[in-house]
Short mmCIF file of C-alpha atoms and ligand atoms in Angstrom, two decimals:
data_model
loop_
_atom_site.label_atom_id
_atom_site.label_comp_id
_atom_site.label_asym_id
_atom_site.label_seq_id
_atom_site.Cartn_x
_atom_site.Cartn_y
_atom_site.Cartn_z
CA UNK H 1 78.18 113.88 121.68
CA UNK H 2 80.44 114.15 118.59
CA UNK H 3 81.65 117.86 119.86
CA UNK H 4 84.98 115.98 121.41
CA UNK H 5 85.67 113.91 118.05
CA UNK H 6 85.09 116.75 116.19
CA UNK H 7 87.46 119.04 118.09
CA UNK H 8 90.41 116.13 117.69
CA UNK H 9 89.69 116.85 113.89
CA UNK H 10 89.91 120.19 113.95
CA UNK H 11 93.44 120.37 115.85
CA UNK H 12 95.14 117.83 113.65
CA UNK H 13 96.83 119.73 111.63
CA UNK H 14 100.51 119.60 109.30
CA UNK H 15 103.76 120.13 111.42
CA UNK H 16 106.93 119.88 109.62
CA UNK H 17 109.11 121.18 112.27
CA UNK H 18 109.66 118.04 114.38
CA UNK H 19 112.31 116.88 117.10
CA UNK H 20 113.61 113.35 117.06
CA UNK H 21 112.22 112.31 120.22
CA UNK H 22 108.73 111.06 121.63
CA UNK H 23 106.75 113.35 124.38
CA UNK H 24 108.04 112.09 128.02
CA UNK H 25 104.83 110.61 128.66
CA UNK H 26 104.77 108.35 125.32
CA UNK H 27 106.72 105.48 124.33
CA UNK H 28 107.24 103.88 120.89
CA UNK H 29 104.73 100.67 122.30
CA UNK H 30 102.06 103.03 122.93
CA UNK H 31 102.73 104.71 119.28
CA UNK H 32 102.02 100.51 117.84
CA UNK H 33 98.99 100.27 120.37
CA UNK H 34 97.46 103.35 118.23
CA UNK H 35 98.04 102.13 114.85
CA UNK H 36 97.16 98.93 115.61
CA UNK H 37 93.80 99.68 117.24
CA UNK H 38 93.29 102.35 113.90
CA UNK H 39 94.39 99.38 111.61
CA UNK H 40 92.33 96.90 113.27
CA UNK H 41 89.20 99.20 113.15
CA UNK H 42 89.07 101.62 110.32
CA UNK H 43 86.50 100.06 107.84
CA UNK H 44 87.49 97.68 104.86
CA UNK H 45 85.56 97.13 101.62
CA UNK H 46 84.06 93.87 102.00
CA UNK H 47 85.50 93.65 105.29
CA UNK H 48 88.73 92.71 103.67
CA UNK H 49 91.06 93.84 106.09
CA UNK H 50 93.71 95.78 103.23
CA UNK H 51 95.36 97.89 105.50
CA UNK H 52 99.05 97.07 106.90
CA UNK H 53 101.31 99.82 108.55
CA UNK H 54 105.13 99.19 109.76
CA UNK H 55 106.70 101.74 112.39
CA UNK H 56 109.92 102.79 111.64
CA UNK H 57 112.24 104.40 114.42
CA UNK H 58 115.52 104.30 115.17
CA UNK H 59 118.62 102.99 112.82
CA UNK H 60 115.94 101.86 110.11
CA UNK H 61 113.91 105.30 110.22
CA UNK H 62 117.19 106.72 109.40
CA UNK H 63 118.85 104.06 106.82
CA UNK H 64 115.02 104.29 104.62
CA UNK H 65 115.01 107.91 105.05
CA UNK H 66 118.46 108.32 103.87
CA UNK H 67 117.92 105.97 100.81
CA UNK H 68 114.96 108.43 100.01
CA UNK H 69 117.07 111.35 100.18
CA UNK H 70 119.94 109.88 98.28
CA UNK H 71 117.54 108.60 95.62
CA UNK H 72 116.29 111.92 94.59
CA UNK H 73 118.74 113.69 92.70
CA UNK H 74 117.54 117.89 92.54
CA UNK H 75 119.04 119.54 95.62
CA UNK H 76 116.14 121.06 96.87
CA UNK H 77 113.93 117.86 96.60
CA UNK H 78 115.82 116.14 98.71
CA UNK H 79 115.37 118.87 101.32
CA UNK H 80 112.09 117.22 102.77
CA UNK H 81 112.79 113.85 102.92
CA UNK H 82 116.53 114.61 104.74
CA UNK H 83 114.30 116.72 107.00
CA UNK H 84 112.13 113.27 108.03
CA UNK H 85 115.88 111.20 108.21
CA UNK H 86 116.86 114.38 110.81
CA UNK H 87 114.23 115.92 112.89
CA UNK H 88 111.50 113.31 112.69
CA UNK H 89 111.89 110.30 115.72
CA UNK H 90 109.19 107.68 113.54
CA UNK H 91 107.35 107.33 110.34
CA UNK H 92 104.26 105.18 110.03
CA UNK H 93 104.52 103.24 106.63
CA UNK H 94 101.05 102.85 105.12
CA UNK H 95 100.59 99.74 103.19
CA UNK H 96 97.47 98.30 101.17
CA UNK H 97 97.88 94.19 99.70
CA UNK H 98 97.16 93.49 96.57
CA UNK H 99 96.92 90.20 96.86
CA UNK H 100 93.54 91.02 99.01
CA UNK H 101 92.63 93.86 96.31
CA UNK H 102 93.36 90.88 93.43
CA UNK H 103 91.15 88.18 95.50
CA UNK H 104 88.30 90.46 95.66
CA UNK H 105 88.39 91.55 92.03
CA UNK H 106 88.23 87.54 91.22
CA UNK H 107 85.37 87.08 93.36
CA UNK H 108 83.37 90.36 92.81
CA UNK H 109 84.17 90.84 89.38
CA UNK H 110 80.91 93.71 89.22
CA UNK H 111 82.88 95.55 91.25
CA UNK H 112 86.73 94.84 89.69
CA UNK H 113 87.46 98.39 88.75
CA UNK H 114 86.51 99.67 92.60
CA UNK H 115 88.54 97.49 94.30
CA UNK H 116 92.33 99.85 93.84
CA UNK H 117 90.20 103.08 94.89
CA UNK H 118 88.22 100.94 97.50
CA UNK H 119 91.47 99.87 99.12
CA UNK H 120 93.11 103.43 98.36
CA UNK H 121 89.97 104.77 99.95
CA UNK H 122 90.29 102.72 103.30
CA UNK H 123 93.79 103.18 103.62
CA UNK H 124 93.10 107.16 103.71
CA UNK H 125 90.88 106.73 106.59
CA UNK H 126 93.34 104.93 108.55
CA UNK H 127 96.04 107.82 108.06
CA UNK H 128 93.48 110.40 109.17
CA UNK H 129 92.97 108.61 112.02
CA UNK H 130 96.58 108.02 112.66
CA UNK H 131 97.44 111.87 112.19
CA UNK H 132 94.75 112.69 114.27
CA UNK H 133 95.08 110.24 117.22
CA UNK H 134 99.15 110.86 117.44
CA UNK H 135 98.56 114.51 117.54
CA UNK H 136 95.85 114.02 120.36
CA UNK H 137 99.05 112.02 121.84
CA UNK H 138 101.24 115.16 121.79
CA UNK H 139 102.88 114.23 118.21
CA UNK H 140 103.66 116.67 115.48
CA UNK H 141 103.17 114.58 112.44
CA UNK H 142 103.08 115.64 108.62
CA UNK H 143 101.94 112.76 105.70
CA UNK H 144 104.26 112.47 103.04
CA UNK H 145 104.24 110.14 99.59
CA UNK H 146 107.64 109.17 98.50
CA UNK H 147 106.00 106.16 97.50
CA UNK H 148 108.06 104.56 95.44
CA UNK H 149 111.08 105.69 96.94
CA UNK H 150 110.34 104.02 100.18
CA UNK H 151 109.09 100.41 98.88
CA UNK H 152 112.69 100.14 97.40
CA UNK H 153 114.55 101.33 100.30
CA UNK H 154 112.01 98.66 102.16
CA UNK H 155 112.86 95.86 100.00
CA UNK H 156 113.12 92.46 101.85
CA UNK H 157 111.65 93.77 104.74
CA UNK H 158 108.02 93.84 104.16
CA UNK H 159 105.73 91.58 101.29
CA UNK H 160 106.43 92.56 97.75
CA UNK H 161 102.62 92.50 97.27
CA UNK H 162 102.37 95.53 99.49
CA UNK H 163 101.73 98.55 98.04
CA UNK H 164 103.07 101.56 99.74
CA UNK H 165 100.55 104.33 100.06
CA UNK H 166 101.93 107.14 102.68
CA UNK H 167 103.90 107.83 105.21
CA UNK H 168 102.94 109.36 108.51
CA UNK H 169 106.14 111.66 109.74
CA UNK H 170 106.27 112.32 113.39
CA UNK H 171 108.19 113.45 116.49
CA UNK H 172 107.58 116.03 119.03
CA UNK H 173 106.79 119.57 118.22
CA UNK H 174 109.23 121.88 117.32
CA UNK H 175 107.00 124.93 116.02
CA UNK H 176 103.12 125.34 115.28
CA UNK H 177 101.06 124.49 112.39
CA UNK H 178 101.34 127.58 110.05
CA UNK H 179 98.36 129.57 108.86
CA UNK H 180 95.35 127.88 107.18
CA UNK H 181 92.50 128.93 105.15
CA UNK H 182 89.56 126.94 104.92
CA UNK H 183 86.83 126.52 101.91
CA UNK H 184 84.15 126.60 104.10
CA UNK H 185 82.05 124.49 101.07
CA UNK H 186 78.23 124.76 102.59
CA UNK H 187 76.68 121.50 103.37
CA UNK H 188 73.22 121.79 102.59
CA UNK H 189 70.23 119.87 103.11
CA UNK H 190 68.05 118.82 100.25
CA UNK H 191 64.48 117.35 101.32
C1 LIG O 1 95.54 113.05 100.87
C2 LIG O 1 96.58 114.03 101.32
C3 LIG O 1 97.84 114.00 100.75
C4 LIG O 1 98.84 114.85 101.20
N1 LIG O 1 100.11 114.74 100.69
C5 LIG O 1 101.09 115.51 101.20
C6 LIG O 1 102.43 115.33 100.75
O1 LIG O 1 102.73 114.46 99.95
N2 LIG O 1 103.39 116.16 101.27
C7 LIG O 1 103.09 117.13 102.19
O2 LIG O 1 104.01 117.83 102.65
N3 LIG O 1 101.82 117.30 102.65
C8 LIG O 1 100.83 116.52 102.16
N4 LIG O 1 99.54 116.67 102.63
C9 LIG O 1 99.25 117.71 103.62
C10 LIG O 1 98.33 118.83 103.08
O3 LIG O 1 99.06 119.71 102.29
C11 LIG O 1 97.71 119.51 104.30
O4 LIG O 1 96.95 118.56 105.01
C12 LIG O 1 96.84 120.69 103.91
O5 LIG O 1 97.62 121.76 103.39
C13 LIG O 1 96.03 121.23 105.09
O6 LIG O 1 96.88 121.59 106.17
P1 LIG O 1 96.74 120.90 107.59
O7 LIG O 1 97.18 119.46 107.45
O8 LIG O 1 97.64 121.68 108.50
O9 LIG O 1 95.30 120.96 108.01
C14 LIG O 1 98.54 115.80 102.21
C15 LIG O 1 97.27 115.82 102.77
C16 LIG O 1 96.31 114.95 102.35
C17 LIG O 1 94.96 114.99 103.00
#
């Protein structure tokens, strides 16, 4: 029953080489209706409900990609980031609240020193299901952490209590995943 699951897990995969435009069967509103439903449903600590994401297209994909670029100043580190700004049509901003993180350390204070990994941990999980559900929507998408970078170019337009965690980097296809090799790390069965 899990073969189909399994198989979406096995074909996400990293592609850089993106076009700025969305697969002619796929609009931007079906891109939220994912990340919604994957927001709304990937598990929380506590139930807590951490996670936020933002979609960025369009003139304010560009602009915070741009500031990212500009911010870094070696040559060749601003090569990835400029490649987002350029060939990429979205980028799913992955957010976790620390007031939420804060409110549970108050009232679980056993478990204070969890909570940052806890909501870390959750947030995660929502990217790989992100990743994995765009690319089952015809995406290429590649995660990226210019962390910092992109909660200043974002400033004013989302809580300052947000803390930026990744970004998901997508667009349609330009080239395949490259090779991969795989630690096949056995699972075994102790009983
Ligand atoms: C938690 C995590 C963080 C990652 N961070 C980055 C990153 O900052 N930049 C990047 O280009 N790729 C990043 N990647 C992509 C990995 O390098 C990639 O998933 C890995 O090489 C396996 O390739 P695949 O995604 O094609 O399966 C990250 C992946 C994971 C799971």
């Amino acid at each position: 029953m899990s073969a189909p699951f399994l198989k979406s897990i096995a074909t996400r995969r990293t592609i850089y080489a993106l076009k700025p435009e969305l697969p002619s069967a796929l609009s931007i509103a079906d891109v939220q209706k994912t990340i919604q439903a994957i927001i709304k449903d990937t598990p929380t600590a506590f139930n807590s409900g951490v996670n936020h994401a933002v979609i960025l297209t369009g003139a304010t994909h560009k602009s915070v990609w741009g500031s990212v670029t500009d911010a870094i100043e070696a040559e060749a580190g601003k090569k990835r980031p400029a490649s987002v700004r350029d060939e990429a049509y979205g980028s799913v901003i992955f957010f976790t609240d620390d007031k939420i993180t804060e409110g549970l350390q108050e009232g679980f204070p056993a478990f204070a020193a969890a909570f940052p990994d806890f909501a870390a941990h959750a947030n995660g999980a929502a990217q790989m299901f992100a990743w994995t559900a765009l690319e089952e929507d015809g995406l290429g998408a590649h995660l990226q952490h210019y962390n910092g970078y992109v909660k200043a170019a974002l400033a004013g337009k989302v809580p300052e209590h947000w803390t930026v965690q990744a970004q998901l980097c997508f667009g349609t296809p330009a080239a395949p995943a490259g090779e991969k090799t795989f630690a096949e790390n056995p699972v075994n069965i102790l009983n």
